[in-house]
CSV table of C-alpha atoms and ligand atoms in Angstrom, one decimal:
chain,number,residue,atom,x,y,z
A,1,UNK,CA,-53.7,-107.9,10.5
A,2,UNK,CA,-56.6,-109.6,11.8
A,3,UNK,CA,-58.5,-106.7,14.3
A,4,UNK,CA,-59.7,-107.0,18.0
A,5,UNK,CA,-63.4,-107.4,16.5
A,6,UNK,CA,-66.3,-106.7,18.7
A,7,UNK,CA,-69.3,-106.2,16.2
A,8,UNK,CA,-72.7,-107.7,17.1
A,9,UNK,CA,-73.1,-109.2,13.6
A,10,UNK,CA,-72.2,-110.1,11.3
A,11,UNK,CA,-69.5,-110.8,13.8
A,12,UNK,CA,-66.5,-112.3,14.1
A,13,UNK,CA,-66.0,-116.1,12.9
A,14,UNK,CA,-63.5,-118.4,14.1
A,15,UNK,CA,-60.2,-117.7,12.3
A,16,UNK,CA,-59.9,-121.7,12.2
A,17,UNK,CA,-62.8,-122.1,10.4
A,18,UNK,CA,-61.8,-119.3,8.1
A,19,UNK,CA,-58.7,-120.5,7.6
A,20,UNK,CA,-60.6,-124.1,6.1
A,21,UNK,CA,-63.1,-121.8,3.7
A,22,UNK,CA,-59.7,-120.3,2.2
A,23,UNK,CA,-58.2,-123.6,1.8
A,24,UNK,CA,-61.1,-124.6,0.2
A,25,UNK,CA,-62.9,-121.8,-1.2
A,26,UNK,CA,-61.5,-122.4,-5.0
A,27,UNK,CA,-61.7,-126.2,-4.7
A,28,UNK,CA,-63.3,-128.4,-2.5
A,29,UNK,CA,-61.4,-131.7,-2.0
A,30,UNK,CA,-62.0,-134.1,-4.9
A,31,UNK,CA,-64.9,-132.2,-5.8
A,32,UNK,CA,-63.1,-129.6,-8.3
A,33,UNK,CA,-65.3,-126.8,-7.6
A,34,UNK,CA,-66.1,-124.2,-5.0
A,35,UNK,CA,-69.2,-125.1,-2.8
A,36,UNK,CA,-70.9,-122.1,-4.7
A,37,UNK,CA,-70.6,-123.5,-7.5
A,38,UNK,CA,-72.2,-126.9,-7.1
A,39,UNK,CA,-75.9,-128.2,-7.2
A,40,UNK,CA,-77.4,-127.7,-4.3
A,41,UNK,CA,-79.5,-131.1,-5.5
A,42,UNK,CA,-76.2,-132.7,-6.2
A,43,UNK,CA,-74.4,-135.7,-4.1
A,44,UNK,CA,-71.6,-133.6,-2.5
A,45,UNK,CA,-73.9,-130.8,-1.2
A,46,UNK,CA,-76.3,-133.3,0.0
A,47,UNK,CA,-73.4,-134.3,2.4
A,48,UNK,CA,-72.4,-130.4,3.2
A,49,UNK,CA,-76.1,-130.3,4.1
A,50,UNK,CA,-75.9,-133.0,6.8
A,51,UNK,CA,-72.8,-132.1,8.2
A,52,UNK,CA,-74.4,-128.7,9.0
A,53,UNK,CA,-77.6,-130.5,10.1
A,54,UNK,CA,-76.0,-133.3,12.2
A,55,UNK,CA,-73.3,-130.8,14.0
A,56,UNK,CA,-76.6,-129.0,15.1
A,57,UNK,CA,-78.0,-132.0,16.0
A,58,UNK,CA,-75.5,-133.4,18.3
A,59,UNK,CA,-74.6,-130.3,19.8
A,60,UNK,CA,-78.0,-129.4,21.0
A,61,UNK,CA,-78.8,-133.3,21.5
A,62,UNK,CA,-82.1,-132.9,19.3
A,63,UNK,CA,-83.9,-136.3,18.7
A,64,UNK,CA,-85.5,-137.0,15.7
A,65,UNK,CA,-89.2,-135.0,16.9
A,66,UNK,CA,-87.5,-132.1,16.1
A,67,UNK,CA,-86.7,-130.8,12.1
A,68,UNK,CA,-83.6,-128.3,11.7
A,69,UNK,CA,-84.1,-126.4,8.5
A,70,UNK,CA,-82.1,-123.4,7.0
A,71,UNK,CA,-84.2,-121.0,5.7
A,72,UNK,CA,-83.7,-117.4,4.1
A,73,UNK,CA,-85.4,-113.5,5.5
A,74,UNK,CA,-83.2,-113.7,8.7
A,75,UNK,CA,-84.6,-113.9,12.1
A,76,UNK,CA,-87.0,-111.4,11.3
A,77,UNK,CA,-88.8,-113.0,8.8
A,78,UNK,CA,-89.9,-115.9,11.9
A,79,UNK,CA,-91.3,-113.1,13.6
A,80,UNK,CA,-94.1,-113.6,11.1
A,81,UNK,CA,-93.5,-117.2,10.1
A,82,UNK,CA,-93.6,-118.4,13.4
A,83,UNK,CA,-97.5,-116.8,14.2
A,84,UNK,CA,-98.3,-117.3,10.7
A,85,UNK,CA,-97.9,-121.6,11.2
A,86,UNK,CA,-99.0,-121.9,14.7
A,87,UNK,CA,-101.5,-119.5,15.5
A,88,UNK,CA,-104.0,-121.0,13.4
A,89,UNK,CA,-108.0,-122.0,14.3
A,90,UNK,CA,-108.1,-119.9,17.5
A,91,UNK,CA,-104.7,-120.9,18.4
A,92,UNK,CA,-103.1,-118.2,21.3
A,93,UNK,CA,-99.5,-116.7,21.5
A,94,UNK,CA,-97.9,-115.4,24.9
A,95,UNK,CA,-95.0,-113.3,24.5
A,96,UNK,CA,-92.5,-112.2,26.8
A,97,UNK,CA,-91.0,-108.9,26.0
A,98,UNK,CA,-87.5,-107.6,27.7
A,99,UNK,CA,-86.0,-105.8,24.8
A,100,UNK,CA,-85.9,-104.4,21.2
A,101,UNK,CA,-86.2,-107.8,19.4
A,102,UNK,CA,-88.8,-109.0,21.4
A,103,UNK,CA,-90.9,-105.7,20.8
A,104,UNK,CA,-91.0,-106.8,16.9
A,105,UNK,CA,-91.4,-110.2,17.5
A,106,UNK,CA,-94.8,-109.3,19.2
A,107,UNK,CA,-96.0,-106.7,16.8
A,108,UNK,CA,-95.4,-108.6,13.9
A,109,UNK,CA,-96.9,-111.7,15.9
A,110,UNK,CA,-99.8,-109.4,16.0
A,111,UNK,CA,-100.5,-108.9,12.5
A,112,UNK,CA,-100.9,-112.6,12.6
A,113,UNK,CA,-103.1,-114.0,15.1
A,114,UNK,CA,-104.5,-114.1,18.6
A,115,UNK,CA,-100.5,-112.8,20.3
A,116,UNK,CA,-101.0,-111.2,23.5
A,117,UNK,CA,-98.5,-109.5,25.8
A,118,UNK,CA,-97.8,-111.9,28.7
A,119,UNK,CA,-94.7,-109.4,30.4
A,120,UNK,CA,-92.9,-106.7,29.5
A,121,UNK,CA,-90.3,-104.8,31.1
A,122,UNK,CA,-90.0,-101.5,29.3
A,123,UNK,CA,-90.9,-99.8,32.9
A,124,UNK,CA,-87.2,-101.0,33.8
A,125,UNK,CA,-85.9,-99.7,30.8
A,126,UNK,CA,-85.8,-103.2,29.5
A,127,UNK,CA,-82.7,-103.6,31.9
A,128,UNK,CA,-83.6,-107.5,33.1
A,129,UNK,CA,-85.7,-110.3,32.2
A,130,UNK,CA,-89.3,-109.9,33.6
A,131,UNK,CA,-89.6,-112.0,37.0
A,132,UNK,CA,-92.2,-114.1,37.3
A,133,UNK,CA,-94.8,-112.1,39.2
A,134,UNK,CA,-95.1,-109.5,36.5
A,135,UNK,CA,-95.8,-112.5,34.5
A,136,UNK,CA,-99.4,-113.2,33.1
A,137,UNK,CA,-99.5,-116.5,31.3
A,138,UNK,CA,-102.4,-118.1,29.4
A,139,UNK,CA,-102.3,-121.9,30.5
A,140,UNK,CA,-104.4,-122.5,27.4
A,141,UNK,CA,-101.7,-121.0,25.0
A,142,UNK,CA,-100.0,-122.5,22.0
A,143,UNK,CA,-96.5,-121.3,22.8
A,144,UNK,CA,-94.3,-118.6,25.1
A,145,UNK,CA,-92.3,-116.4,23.4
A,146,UNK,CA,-89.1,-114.9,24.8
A,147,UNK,CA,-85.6,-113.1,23.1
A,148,UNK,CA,-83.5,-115.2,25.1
A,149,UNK,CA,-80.6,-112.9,25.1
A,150,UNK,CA,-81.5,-108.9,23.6
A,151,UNK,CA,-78.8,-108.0,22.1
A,152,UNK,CA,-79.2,-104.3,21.7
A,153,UNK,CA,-79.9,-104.1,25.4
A,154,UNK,CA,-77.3,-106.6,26.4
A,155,UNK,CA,-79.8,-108.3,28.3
A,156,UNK,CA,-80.0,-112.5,29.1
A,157,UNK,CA,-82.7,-115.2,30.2
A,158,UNK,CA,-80.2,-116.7,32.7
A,159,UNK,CA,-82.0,-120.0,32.5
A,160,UNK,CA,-85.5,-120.7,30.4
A,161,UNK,CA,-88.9,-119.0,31.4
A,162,UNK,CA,-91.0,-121.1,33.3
A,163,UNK,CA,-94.4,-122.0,31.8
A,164,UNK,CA,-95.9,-124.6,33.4
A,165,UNK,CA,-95.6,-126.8,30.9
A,166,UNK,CA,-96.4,-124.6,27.5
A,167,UNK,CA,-94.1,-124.7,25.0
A,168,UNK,CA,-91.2,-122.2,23.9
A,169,UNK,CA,-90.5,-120.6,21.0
A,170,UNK,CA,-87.4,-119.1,21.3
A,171,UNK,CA,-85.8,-116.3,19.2
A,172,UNK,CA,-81.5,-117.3,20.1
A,173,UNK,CA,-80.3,-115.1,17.7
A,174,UNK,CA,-77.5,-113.9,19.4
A,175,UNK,CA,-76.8,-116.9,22.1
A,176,UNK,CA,-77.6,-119.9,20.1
A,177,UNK,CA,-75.0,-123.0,20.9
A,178,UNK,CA,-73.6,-120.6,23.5
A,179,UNK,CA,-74.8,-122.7,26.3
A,180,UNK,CA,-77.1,-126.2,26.6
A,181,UNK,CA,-80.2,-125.9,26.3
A,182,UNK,CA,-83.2,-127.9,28.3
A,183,UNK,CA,-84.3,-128.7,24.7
A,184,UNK,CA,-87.4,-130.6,26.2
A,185,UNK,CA,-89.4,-127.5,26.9
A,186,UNK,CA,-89.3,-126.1,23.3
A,187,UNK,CA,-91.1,-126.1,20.8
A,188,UNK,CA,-88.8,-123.9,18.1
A,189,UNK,CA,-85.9,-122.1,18.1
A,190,UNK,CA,-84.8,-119.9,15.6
A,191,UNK,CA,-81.6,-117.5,14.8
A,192,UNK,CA,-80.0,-115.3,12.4
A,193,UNK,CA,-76.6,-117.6,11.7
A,194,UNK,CA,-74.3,-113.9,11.4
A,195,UNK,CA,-73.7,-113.8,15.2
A,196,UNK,CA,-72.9,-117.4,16.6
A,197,UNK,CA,-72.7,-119.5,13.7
A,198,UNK,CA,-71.8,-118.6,10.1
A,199,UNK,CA,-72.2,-116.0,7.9
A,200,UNK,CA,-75.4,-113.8,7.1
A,201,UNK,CA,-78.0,-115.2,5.0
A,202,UNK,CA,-78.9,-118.2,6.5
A,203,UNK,CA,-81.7,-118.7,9.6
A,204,UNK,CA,-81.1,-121.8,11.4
A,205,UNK,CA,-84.6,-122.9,12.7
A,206,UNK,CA,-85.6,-125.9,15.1
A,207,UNK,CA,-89.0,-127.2,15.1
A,208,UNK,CA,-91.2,-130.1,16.6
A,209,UNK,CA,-92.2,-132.0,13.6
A,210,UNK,CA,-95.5,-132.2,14.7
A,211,UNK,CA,-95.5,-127.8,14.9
A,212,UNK,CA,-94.5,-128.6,10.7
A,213,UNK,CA,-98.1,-130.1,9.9
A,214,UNK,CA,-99.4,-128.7,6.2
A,215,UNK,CA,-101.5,-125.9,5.7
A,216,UNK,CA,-102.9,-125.5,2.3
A,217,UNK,CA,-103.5,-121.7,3.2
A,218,UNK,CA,-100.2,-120.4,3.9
A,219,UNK,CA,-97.9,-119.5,1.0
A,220,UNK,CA,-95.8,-122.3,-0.3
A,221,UNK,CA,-92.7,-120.8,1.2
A,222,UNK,CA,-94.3,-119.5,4.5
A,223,UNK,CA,-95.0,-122.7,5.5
A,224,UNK,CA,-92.8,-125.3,7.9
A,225,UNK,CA,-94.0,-127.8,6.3
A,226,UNK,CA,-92.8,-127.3,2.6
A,227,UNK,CA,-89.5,-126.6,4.5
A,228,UNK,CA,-89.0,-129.6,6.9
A,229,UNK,CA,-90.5,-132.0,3.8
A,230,UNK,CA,-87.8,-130.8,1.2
A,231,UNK,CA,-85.0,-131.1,4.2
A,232,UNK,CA,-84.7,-127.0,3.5
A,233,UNK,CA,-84.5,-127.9,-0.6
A,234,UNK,CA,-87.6,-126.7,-2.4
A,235,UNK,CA,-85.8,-124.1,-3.2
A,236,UNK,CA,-81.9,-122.8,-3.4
A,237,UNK,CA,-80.9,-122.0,0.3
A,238,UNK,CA,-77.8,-120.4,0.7
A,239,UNK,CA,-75.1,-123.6,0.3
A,240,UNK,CA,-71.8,-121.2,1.0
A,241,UNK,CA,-73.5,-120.4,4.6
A,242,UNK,CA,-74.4,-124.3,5.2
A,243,UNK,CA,-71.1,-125.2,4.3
A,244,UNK,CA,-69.7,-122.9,6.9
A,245,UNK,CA,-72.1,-123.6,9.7
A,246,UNK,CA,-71.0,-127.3,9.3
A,247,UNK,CA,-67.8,-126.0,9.7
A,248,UNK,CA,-68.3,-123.4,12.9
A,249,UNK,CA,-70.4,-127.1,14.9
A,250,UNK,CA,-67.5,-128.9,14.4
A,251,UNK,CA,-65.5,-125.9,16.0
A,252,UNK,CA,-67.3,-125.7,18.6
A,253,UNK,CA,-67.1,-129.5,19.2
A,254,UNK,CA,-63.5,-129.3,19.2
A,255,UNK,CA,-63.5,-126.6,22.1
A,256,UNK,CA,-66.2,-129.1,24.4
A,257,UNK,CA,-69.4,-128.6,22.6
A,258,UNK,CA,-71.7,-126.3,24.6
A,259,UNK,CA,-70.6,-126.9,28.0
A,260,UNK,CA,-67.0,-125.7,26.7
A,261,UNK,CA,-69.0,-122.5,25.2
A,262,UNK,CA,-70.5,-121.7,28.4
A,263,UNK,CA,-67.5,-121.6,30.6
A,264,UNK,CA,-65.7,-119.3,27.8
A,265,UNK,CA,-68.4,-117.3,27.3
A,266,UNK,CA,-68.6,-116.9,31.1
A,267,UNK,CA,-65.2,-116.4,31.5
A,268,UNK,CA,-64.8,-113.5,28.8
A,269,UNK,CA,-67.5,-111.9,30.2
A,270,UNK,CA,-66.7,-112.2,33.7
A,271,UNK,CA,-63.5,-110.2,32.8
A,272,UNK,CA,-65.4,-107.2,31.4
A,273,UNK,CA,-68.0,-107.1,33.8
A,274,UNK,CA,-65.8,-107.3,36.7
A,275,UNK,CA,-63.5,-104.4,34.9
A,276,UNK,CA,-66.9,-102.5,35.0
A,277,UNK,CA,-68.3,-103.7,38.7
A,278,UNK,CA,-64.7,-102.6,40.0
A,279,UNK,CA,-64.9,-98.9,38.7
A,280,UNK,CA,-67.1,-95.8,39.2
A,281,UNK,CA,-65.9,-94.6,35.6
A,282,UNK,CA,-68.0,-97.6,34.2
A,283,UNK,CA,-71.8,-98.2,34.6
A,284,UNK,CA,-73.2,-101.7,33.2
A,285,UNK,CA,-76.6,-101.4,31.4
A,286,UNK,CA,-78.1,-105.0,32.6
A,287,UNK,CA,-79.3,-105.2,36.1
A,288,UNK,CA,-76.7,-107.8,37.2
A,289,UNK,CA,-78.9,-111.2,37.5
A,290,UNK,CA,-79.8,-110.5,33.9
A,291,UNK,CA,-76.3,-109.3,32.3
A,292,UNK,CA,-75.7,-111.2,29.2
A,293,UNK,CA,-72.7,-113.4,28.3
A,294,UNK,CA,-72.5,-112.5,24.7
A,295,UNK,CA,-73.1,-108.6,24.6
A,296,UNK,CA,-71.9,-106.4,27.3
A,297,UNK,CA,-73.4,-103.0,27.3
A,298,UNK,CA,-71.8,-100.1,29.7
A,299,UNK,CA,-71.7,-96.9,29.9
A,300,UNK,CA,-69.4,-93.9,30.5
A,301,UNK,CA,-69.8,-90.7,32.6
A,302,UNK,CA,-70.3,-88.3,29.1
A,303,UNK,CA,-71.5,-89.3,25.9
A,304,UNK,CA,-68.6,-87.3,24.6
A,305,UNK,CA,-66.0,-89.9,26.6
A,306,UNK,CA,-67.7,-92.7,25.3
A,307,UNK,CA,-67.3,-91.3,21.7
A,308,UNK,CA,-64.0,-90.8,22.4
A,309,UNK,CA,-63.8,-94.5,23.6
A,310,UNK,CA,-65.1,-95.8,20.6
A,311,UNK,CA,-62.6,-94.0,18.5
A,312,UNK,CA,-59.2,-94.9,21.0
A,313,UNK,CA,-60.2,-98.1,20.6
A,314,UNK,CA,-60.9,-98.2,16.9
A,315,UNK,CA,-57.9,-96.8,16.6
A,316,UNK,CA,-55.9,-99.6,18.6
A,317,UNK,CA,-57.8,-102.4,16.7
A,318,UNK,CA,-61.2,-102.8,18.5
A,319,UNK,CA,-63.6,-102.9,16.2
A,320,UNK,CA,-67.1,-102.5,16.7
A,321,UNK,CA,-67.9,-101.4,20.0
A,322,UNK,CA,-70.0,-98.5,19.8
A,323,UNK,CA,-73.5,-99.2,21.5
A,324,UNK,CA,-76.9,-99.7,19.0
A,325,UNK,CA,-77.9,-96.3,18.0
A,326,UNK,CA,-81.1,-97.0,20.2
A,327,UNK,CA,-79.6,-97.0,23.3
A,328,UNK,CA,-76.1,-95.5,23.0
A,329,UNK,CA,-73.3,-96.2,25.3
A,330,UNK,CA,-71.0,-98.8,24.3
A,331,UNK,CA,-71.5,-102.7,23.5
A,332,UNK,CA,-69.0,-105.3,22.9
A,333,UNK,CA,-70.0,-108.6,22.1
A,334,UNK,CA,-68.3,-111.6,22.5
A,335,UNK,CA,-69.9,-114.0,20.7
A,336,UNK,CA,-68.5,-117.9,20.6
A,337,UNK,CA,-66.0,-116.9,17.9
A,338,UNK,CA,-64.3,-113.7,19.7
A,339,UNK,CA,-60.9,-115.1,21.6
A,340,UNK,CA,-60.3,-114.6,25.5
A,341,UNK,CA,-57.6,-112.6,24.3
A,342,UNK,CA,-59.4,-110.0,22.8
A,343,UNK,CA,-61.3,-109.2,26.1
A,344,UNK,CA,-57.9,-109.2,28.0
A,345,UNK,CA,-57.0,-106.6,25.2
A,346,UNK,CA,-60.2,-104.8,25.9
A,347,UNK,CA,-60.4,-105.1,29.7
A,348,UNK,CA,-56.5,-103.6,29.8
A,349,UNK,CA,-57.7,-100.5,27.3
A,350,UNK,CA,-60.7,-99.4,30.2
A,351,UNK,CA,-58.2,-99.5,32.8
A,352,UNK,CA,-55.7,-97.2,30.8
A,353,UNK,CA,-58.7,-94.9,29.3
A,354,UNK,CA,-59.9,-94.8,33.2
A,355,UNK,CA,-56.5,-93.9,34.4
A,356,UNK,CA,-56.2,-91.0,32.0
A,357,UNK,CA,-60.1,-89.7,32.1
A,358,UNK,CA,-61.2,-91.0,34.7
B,401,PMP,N1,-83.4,-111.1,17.0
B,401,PMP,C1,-82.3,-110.8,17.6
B,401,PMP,C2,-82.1,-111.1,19.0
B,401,PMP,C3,-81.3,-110.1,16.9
B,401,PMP,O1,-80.1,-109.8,17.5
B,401,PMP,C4,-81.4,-109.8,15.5
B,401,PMP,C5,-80.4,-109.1,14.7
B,401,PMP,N2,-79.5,-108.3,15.3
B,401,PMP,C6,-82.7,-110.1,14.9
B,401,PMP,C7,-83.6,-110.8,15.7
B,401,PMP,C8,-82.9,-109.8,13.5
B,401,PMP,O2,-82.2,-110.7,12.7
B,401,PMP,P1,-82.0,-110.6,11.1
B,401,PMP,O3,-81.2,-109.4,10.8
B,401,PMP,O4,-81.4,-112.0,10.9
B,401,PMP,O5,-83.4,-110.6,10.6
């Protein structure tokens, strides 16, 4: 039996798409093979490739300025990449910091180049976004970059950071093609594929072709550029998590693209966090104006309840919603892929474990 699952990734898929790999995991149609099995310089995966490509394409309405490219070293390894391409000659990084992720995105962007601080919120516990008064921006900078939603703190940009004008670079790990995007004011997006979009292993990033310039320095696989000019082939990416990422856009097309994510993810999370804003027994994490849609963190009156929580649940098939060791407390995300159903499972277990402890 298929479990309530609530992990924060890898994370649950949809069982639809699942249900397609089975089908075709031993033989693709007409193709006689398994798509691990087959060139990833051949024909058929050339077309696996695009399907993953174009489904990213149309759901985020990219034009052709932009390059999508699936790379390997997870959303951690563009911590480094992204300083390592675009803070070049002089070249200045801003970085807005409201969380975990964002803490490593700036000190590895700092081993880099010229990356500065431009807000940080860890005086609030990193419980919201930073406003905009306790935001220093360099006009003159290359990019702005934010976490747009933390997911160890359970934390959300509710809309993108204004900038006047400089562009974004945007780790969407754990909220990519959970919403639209105003793709105009970035400049790259990246994200880990094992929360929204497929299976670990694969980094989905989105860059301005002209951000994708050479640069003889870098190391051949550091660099955009070798990436966006081999169309993510100079060398073997990972074709079973392309293959499925083709699989989750079309999904996700099938349910009303992004605008059909939103108001799911909006309503699953609306459950929950009402469940919580309704008790005493339950404290949210997030300040409310910056609670995320995708990872709900709350808290109970004891550490000792909440382990016993964790366990109740476990034991009645939710899986996964013990908080990050970091912060504690309890988490459950509901990524793209976790059904309404699920939360309605989850939201009637807090009222029962209320009733009886609280
Ligand atoms: N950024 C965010 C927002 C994340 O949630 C994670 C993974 N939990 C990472 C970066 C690191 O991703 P990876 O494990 O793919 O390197």
């Amino acid at each position: 039996m298929r479990v309530h699952n609530f992990n924060a990734g890898p994370a649950a898929l949809p069982l639809p798409v699942l249900e397609t790999v089975r089908h075709e995991l031993i033989e693709l149609p007409d193709l006689g093979m398994s798509v691990m099995e087959m060139s990833h310089r051949s024909q058929p995966f050339d077309a696996i490739l695009e399907r993953a490509e174009s489904g990213i394409r149309r759901l985020l309405g990219l034009a052709d300025d932009f390059a999508v490219l699936f790379l390997g070293g997870g959303a951690s390894l563009q911590f480094s990449m992204a300083p390592m391409n675009l803070l070049q000659n002089g070249a200045r990084g801003d970085y807005l910091v409201n969380g975990s992720w964002g803490v490593k995105a700036l000190a590895e962007a700092q081993k880099e180049g010229a990356a500065r601080e431009a807000a940080n919120t860890k005086s609030a516990a990193f419980r919201r976004v930073p406003t905009r008064e306790e935001t220093s921006l360099d006009a003159g900078a290359k990019y702005v970059h934010f976490t747009s939603n933390e997911t160890i703190e359970g934390v959300q940009w509710p809309r993108e950071p204004q900038t006047g004008g400089v562009p974004l670079i945007c780790d969407a790990s754990s909220d990519i093609l959970s919403r639209p995007l105003d793709i105009q004011k970035y400049g790259l997006i990246y994200a880990g594929a094992q929360k929204n979009i497929g299976p670990s292993g694969a980094t989905v990033v989105i860059v301005k072709k002209e951000w994708t310039a050479p640069n003889p320095k870098l190391a051949t696989m550091l660099s955009y550029a070798t990436h966006a000019k081999e169309r993510s082939l100079y060398n073997t990416p990972n074709t079973f998590a392309i293959y499925m990422i083709g699989l989750v856009c079309e999904w996700i097309e099938s349910l009303g693209g992004l605008e059909g994510m939103q108001t799911r993810a909006a309503q699953k999370s609306n459950l929950i966090y009402d469940a919580i804003d309704r008790s005493d027994f339950y404290q949210g994490f997030a300040d409310k104006d910056s609670r995320s849609q995708m990872n709900v963190t709350f808290r109970l009156p004891s550490e000792e309840l909440e382990a016993q929580f964790a366990q109740e649940a476990e034991n009645a098939g939710l899986i996964g919603l013990k908080g990050h060791r970091s912060v504690g407390g309890l988490r459950a995300s509901i990524y793209n892929a976790v059904e309404p159903e699920s939360v309605r499972v989850l939201v009637e277990l807090m009222r029962e474990f209320e009733r009886v402890n609280g």
